[in-house]
Every structure is written in structure tokens, then in C-alpha cells.
Coordinates of C-alpha atoms in Angstrom, one line a residue:
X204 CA 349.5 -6.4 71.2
X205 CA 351.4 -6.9 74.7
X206 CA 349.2 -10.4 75.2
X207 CA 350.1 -11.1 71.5
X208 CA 353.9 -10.9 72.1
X209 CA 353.8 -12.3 75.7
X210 CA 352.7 -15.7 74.2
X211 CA 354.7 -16.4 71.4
X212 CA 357.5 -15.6 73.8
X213 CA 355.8 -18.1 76.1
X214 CA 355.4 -20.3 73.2
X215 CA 358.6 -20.5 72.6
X216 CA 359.9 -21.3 76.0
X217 CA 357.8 -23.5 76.0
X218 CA 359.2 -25.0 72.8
X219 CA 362.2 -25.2 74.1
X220 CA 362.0 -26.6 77.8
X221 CA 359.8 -29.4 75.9
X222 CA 362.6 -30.1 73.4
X223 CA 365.2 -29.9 76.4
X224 CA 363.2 -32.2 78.3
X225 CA 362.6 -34.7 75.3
X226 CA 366.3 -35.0 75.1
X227 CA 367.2 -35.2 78.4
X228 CA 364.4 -38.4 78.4
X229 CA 367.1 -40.3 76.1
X230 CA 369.0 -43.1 78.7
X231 CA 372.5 -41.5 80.3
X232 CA 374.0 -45.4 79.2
X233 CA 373.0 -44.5 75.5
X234 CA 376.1 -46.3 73.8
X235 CA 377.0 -46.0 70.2
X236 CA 375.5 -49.6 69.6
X237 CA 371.8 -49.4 71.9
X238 CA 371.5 -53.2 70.5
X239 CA 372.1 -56.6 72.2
X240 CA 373.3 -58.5 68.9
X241 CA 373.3 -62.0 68.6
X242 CA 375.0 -63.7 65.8
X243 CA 373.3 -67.3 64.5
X244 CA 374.7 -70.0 61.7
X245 CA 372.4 -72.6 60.8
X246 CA 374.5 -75.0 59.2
X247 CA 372.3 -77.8 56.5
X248 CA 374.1 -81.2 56.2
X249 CA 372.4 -84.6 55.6
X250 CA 372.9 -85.8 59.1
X251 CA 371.5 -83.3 60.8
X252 CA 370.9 -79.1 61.0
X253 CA 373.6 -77.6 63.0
X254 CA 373.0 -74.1 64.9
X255 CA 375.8 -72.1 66.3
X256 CA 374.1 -69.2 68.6
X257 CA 376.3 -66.7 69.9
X258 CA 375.8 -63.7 72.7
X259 CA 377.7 -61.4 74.2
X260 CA 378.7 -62.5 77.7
X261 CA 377.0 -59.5 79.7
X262 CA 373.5 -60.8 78.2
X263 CA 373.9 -64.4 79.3
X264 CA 375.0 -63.3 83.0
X265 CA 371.5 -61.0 82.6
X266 CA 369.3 -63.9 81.6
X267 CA 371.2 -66.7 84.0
X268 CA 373.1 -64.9 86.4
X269 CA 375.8 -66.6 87.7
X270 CA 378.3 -63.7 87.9
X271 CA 378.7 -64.6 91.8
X272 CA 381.6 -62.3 92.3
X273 CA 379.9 -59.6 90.3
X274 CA 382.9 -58.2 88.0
X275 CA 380.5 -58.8 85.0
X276 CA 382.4 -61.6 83.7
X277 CA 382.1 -65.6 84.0
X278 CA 384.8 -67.2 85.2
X279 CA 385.6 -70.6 84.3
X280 CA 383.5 -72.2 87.5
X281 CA 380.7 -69.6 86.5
X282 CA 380.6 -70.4 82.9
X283 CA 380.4 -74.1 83.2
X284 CA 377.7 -73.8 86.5
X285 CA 375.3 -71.5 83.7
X286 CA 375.2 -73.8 81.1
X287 CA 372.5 -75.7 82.0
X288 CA 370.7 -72.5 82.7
X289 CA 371.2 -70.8 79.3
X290 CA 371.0 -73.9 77.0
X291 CA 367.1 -73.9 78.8
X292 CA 367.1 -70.1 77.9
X293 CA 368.3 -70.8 74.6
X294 CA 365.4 -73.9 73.7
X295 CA 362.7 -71.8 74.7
X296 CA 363.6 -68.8 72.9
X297 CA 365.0 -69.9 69.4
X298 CA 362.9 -72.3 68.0
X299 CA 363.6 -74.4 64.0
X300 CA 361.2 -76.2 62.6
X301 CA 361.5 -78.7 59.5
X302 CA 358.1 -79.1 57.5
X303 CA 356.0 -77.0 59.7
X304 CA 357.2 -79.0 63.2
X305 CA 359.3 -77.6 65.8
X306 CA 362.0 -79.9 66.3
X307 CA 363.9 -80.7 69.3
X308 CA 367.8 -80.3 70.0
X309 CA 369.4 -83.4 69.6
X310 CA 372.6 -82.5 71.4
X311 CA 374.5 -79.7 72.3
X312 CA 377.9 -80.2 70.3
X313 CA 380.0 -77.3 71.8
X314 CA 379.6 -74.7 74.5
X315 CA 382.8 -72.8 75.1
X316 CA 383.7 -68.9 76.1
X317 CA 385.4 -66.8 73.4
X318 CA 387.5 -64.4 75.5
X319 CA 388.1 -61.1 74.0
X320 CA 388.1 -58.3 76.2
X321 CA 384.8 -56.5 76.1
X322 CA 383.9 -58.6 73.0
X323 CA 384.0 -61.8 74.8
X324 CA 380.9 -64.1 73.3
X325 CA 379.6 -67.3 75.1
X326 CA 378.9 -69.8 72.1
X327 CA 376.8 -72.7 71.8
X328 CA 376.2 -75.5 69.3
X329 CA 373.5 -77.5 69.0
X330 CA 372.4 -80.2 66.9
X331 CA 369.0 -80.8 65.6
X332 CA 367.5 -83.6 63.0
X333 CA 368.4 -82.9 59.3
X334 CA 365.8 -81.5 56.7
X335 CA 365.3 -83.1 53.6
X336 CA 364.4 -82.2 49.9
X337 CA 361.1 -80.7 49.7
X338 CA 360.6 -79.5 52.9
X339 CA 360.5 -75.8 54.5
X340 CA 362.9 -75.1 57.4
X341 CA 362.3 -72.0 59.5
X342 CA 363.8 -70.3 62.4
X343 CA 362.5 -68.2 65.3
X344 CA 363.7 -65.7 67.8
X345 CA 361.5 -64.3 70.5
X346 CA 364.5 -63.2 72.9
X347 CA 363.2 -59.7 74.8
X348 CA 360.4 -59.9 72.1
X349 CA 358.4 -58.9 75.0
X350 CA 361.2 -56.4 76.6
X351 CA 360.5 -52.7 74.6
X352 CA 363.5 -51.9 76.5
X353 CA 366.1 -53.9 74.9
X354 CA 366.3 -53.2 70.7
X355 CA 367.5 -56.8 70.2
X356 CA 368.9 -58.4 66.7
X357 CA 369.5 -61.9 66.0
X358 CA 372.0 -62.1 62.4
X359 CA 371.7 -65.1 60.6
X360 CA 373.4 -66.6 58.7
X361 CA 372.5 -69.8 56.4
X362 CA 374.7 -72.1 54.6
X363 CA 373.6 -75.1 52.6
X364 CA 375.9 -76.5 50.6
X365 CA 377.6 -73.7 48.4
X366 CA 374.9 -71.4 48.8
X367 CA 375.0 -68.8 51.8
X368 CA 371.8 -66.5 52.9
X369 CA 371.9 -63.8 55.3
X370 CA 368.8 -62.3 57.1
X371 CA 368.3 -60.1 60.5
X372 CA 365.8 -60.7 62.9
X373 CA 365.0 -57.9 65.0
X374 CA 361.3 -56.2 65.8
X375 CA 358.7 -57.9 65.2
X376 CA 359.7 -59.8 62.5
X377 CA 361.5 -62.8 64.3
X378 CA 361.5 -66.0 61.8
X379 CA 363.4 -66.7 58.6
X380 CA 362.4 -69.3 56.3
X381 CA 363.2 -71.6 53.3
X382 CA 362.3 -74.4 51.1
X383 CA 364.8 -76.6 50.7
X384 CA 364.8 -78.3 46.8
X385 CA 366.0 -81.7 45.7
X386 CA 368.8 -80.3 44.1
X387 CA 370.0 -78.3 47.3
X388 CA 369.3 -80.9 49.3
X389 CA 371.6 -83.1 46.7
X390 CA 374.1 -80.6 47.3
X391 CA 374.5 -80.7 51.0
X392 CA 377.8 -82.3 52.5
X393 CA 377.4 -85.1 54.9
X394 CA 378.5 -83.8 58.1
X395 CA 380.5 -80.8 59.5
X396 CA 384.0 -81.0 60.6
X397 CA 383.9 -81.0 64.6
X398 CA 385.1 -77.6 66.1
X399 CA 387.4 -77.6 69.0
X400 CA 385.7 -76.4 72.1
X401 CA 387.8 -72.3 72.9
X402 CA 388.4 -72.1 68.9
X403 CA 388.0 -68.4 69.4
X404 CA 386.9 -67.8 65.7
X405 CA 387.1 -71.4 64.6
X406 CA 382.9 -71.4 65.2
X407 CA 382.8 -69.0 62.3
X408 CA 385.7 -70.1 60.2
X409 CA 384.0 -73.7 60.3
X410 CA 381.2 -71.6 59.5
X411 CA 382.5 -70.4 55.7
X412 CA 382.1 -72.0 52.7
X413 CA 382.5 -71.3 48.9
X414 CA 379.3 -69.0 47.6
X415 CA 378.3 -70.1 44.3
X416 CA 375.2 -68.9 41.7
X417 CA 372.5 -70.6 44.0
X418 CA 369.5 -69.2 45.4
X419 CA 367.7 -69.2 48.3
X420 CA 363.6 -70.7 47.7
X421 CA 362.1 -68.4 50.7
X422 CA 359.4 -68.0 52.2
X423 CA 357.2 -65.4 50.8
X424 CA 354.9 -65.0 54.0
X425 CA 357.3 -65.5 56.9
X426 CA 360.9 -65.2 55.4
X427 CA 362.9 -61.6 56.6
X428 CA 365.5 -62.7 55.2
X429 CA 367.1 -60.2 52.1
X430 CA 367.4 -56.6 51.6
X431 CA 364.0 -55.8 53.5
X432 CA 365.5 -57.3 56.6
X433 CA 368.9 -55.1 56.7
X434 CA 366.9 -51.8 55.8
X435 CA 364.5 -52.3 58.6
X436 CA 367.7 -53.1 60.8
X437 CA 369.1 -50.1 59.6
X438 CA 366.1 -48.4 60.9
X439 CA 365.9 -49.5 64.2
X440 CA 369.5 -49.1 64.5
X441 CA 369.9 -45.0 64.3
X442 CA 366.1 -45.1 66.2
X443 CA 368.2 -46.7 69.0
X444 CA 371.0 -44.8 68.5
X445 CA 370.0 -41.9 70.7
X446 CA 373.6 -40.7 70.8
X447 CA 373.6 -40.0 66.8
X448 CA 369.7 -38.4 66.5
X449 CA 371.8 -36.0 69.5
X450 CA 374.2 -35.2 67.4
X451 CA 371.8 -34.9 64.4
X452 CA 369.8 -32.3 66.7
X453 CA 372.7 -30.3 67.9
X454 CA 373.4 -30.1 64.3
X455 CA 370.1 -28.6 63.1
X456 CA 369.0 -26.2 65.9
X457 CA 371.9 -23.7 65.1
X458 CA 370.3 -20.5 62.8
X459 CA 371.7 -21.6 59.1
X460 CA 370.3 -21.2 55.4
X461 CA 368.2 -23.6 53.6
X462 CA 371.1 -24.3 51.2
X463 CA 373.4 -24.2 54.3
X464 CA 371.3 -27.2 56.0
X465 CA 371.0 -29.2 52.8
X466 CA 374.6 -29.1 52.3
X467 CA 375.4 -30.0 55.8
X468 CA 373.1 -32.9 56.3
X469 CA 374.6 -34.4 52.7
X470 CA 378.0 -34.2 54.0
X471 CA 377.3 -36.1 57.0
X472 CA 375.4 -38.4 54.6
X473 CA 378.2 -39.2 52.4
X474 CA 380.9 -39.0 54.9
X475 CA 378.9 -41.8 57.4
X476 CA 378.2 -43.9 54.5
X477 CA 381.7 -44.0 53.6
X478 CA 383.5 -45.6 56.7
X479 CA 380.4 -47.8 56.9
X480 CA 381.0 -49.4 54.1
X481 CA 384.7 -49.5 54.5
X482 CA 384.2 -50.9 58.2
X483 CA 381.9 -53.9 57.2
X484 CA 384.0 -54.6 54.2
X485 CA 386.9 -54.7 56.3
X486 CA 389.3 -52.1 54.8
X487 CA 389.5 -49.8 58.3
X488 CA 389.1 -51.5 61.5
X489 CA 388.8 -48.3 64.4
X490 CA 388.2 -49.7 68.6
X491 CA 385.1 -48.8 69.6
X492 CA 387.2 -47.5 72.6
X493 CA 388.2 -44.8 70.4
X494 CA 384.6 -44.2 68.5
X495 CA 382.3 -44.2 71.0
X496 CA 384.0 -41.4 72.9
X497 CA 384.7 -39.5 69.5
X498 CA 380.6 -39.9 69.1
X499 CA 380.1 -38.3 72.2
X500 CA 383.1 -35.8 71.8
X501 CA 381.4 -35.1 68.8
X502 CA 378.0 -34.0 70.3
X503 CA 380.0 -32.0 73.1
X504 CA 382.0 -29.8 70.1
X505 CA 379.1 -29.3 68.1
X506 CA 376.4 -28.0 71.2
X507 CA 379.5 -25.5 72.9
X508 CA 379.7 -24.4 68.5
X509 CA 376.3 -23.6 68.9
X510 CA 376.8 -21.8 72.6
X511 CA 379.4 -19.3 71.4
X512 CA 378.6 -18.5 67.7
X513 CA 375.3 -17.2 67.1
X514 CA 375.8 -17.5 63.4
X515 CA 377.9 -20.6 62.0
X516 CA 379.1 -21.0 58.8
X517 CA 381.1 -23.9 56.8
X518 CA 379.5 -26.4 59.3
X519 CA 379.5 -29.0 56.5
X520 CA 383.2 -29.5 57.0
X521 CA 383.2 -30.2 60.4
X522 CA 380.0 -32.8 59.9
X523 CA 381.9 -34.3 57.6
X524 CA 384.7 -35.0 59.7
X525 CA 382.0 -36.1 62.5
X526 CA 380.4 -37.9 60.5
X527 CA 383.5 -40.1 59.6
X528 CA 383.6 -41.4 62.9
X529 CA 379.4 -41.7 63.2
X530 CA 380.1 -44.3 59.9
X531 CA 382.1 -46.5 62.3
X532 CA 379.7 -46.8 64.9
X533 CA 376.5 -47.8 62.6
X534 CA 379.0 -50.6 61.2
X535 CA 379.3 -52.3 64.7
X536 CA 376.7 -54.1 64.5
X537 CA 377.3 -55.6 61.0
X538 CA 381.4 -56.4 61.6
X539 CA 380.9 -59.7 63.6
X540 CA 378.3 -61.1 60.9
X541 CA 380.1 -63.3 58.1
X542 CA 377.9 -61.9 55.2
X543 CA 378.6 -63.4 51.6
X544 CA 380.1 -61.6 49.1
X545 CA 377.5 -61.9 46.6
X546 CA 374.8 -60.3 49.0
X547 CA 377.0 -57.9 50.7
X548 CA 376.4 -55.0 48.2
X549 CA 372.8 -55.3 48.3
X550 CA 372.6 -55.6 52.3
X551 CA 374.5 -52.7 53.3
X552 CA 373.1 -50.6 50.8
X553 CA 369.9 -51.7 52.6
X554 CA 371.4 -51.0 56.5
X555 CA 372.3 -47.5 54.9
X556 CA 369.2 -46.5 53.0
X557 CA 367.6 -47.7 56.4
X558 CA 369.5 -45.3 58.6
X559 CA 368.8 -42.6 55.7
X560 CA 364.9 -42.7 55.6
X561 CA 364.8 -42.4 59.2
X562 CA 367.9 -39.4 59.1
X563 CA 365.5 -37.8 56.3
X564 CA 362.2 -38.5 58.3
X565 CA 363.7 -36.6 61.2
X566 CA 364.8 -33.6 59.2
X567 CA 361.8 -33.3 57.2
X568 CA 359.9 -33.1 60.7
X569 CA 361.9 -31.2 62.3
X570 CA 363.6 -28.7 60.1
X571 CA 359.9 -26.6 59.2
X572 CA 359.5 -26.5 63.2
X573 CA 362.9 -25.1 64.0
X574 CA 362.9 -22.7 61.1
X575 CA 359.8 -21.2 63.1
X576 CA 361.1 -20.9 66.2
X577 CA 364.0 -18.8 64.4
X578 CA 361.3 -16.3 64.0
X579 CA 361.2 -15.4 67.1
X580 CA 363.1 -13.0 69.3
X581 CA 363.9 -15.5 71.8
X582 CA 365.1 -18.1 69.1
X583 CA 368.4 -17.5 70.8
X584 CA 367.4 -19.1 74.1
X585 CA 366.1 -22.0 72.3
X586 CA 369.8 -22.6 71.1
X587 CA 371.1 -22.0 74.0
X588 CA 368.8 -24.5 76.3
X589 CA 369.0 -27.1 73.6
X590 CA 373.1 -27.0 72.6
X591 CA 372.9 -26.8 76.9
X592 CA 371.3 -30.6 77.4
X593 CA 373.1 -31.8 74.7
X594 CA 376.8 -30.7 76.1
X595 CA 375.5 -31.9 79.4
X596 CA 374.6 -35.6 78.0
X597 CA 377.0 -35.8 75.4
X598 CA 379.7 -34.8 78.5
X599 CA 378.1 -37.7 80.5
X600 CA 378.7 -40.0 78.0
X601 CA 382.3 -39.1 77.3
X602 CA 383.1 -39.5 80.8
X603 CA 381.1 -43.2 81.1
X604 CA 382.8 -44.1 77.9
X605 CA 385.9 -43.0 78.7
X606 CA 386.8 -44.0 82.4
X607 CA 384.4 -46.8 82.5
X608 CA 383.8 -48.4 79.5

């Protein structure tokens, strides 16, 4: 009997130093946005095809260097000296193709620096030969396709004519594609107007157009682009978001009911999804200065919760309030993308029922194992080590988002 109780108690240390250690695995840098997001508009006119790539600035000094002085920005001496470098980067990584053939950059139209703060994008534009009626046009990514390191997403977006398309490449699905009819092709303007090299936003306001009734001929075997594309983005999003499935763990090792879990998980449900949507639609705009150290203040409050009250109760108000703030930082990623009206609906119901089915996944997993581990004696200790690594990361992160950005 002795031998019987010595193990489950071993058992369940041992549960809980490999949970501790699991977490403590996650990277100290986790931010609320894990991704490096690019933002593409491929542009259809009869003279030619028109992409506009843009990166953050801290990935172009990664791929090209150049940052000589090292204060992770390019100044205008740097910027100019990599852009050579990084239009080489940029032709062997994105490539379009027009019937099947993988055409060749005719000119690079602009390349300019759009300062703003920690935003601050380098842009490029570059020119290739025009598709005509009939034929397919496709574009890849590979960028850190071979890098498990860096979760990476290109957004794209597609005008031709009056009609607009939106897709996300990310994973292993890197290529969007479309068959261009005669009657789009009959509908696409001449030429773009020129943009102004430092337009700031002028790149994406060249970028709009009016979004009428037509239709995008895709793909079916290589095209991402549609709702399939923004739920598996929304996937990979919270899977790299180790700061949220911290949270989401803090929340569910504390001793509650069945009813008291359901409850809390649907608040943080509803409450995420509602300043998502409001975020990407553009009716609340919150720094990420201010969320990403509420995210991690958030993880901090809930594991010290967990410390000093062995039984909580009404913790759905609290995750709802959380999770307010958790809604903001799984919009990030979706803000700087220009998606049409007509398709927004449909794509950020599909980012959001993409963080869901992984949120659900976890729970479902985890929930029956934790539960046991309640059974024990010891549970207590379990709380205790696990709410412990959590304040201790989550308090690393405040203090890395907070004093240094």
C-alpha cells in the first residue's frame, strides 16, 4: 500500500516538473505576434503586373545586414547601400509566374523606407510583364520556408480591375493562384498611377480600388487563397503565440468545476473574439505598447490567483476582461492587410474559428489530464510549480516588453 501511494505521489511530481519544464521550453522573447508578417499587392494592369512587397525593417537588416552602427535601424546611407542586397533576396524568394513560366522583374519601380517607430516597413515595387486573358498567374513565397524557427506569413492581396482577392501564405502552403478570363482581363486599367518614393501609406492607398460582384477563377490545386487560408493562419497564429496557450494554462490548472471551466473558457471566447473583430475592422485601435505588456500582466495576475487561493471562483469575469486585451493581440497581424469588404466577414471568421479549434484542441487534451492530477494529494504542488513558471515567464516578459520594447 506504501509503494502504491509512493508512486502516484512520484507520478505526480513527476507530472508536474515535466509540465513546468515544457513551459519553461517556450522562448523568453515570446511576443504577442511570434510572426514575421509580410504584406504583398499584386497589382494586374495591361502593361504589366505590379508587386508591392513589404517587411518590417528588423527582417531586412537580418537577411542583408547592413545595420553598421547596430541600433537595429537603417539609416538613410544603410538603407540605400542594402538595396541591392534585398531586391536579390527578394527575386530568389517570391517568385510569379504567368501561364505556368516564372517571369522575371522587369524593373524595380520604387524602394523607399516607411518610418514609423517600431512599425517602420522597407517597401519595394517591382514590375513584371503583364498577363493576359486566358492565362493562370501564380505567386510564390518560400521566405524561412526552410527556417522552423521563424512562423512566417506573407498577406496578399490581389486587385484586378474592380475585383480584389485576399489570401495568406504561411506553412507549407506558399503559392496563390488564378485564371485570369477575357472579361477580367477586359476589365483591367492600363497602367497604375506612379507612387511617390516615402509615400508612407500612399503604397497601399495606390493599392485600393472599388470592389465590385466579381470573382476570383482560382486555382483548385495550388490556390490558398479564401477562407481555408485565414483559418490555417489563424491556427499557426495562437500555436506561435506561446504567451496566450501561457495564459490559457495558467487558466486551466487552478481546481474548478466542469461547469466552472466551460463557462470560463467561453468567456475568454467571446470576449477575444470581440476586440478582434473590432481591431481589424477598425473601430478600436489599442498600441501594442500597451497590449503586449497587459498580455503578459495578464499571465502574471492569473498564476499569483492561482498561488494564493486554493479554490477560485467567478474566474470567468476576470477571463473576460483578459481576454479583451488577448482579442487585440491576435488582430495584429490582420490590421496592416487592406482586406475587401466583401471578404472581410468570411476571413476573420476564418482567423477566429482557426484560433478556436486549436484553443478547443488544447482543452480537450488537457482538461481530462489535469482533472486527474486533482485526484491526488499533492495536486496542490502541481498548482503551485505550474502558476510558479508561469509568474516567472510571464514576469520576464513584462519586464522585456516594458523597458525594452
Amino acid at each position: 500500500m506504501f509503494a502504491h501511494k509512493l508512486g502516484k505521489v512520484i507520478a505526480g511530481i513527476g507530472g508536474t516538473i515535466a509540465i513546468a519544464l515544457a513551459a519553461v521550453s517556450f522562448p523568453l522573447a515570446a511576443s504577442a505576434h511570434a510572426y514575421s508578417a509580410s504584406y504583398t499587392t499584386v497589382e494586374l494592369t495591361k502593361s504589366g503586373t505590379v508587386v508591392t512587397y513589404a517587411i518590417d525593417e528588423l527582417s531586412v537588416i537580418e537577411w542583408v545586414g547592413g545595420d553598421a552602427n547596430d541600433n537595429k535601424m537603417l539609416e538613410p546611407e544603410e538603407f540605400e547601400a542594402d538595396k541591392e542586397p534585398f531586391a536579390d533576396v527578394f527575386n530568389k524568394n517570391i517568385t510569379l509566374k504567368i501561364g505556368g513560366k516564372a517571369q522575371a522583374p522587369v524593373q524595380i519601380e520604387n524602394y523607399y523606407l516607411d518610418r514609423k517607430g517600431d512599425a517602420t516597413q522597407v517597401i519595394m515595387q517591382v514590375r513584371y510583364p503583364a498577363a493576359s486573358g486566358g492565362e493562370s498567374l501564380s505567386l510564390s513565397d518560400t521566405l524561412y520556408e526552410k527556417d522552423a524557427k521563424t512562423n512566417y506569413v506573407n498577406l496578399l492581396t490581389i486587385h484586378y480591375g474592380s475585383g480584389q482577392s485576399t489570401s495568406a501564405l504561411n506553412g507549407g502552403d506558399r503559392t496563390w493562384a488564378m485564371q485570369i478570363t477575357d472579361d477580367q482581363y477586359a476589365a483591367l486599367p492600363a497602367d497604375l498611377q506612379p507612387v511617390a518614393a516615402g509615400g508612407g501609406d500612399q503604397a497601399n492607398d495606390a493599392a485600393e480600388g472599388a470592389v465590385s460582384g466579381n470573382t476570383v477563377t482560382e486555382s483548385s490545386e495550388s490556390s490558398t487563397s479564401g477562407w481555408y487560408s485565414f483559418f490555417k493562419l489563424g491556427m499557426h497564429h495562437i500555436l506561435g503565440g506561446y504567451d496566450h496557450l501561457l495564459f490559457l494554462f495558467s487558466l486551466l490548472i487552478a481546481r474548478q468545476t466542469i461547469k466552472q471551466y466551460f463557462v470560463m473558457i467561453t468567456a475568454f471566447t467571446v470576449a477575444h473574439s470581440i476586440t478582434l473583430s473590432m481591431t481589424v475592422l477598425g473601430w478600436i485601435s489599442v498600441p501594442g505598447a500597451f497590449v503586449e505588456p497587459m498580455i503578459a500582466l495578464s499571465i502574471c495576475y492569473v498564476a499569483i490567483d492561482n498561488m494564493v487561493r486554493p479554490q477560485v471562483s467567478y474566474r470567468w469575469m476576470l477571463t473576460f476582461l483578459f481576454g479583451l486585451i488577448h482579442g487585440m493581440g491576435f488582430a495584429d497581424i490582420l490590421v496592416g492587410m487592406n482586406i475587401p469588404r466583401k471578404e472581410m466577414g468570411v476571413d476573420l471568421a476564418s482567423f477566429n474559428l482557426g484560433i478556436e479549434a486549436v484553443q478547443l484542441g488544447i482543452v480537450c487534451l488537457a482538461l481530462p489530464i489535469i482533472l486527474g492530477l486533482h485526484r491526488y494529494r499533492h495536486a496542490r504542488k502541481f498548482v503551485l510549480a505550474g502558476s510558479s513558471t508561469a509568474l516567472l515567464l510571464g514576469g520576464i516578459w513584462l519586464v522585456e516588453r516594458v523597458f525594452i520594447g
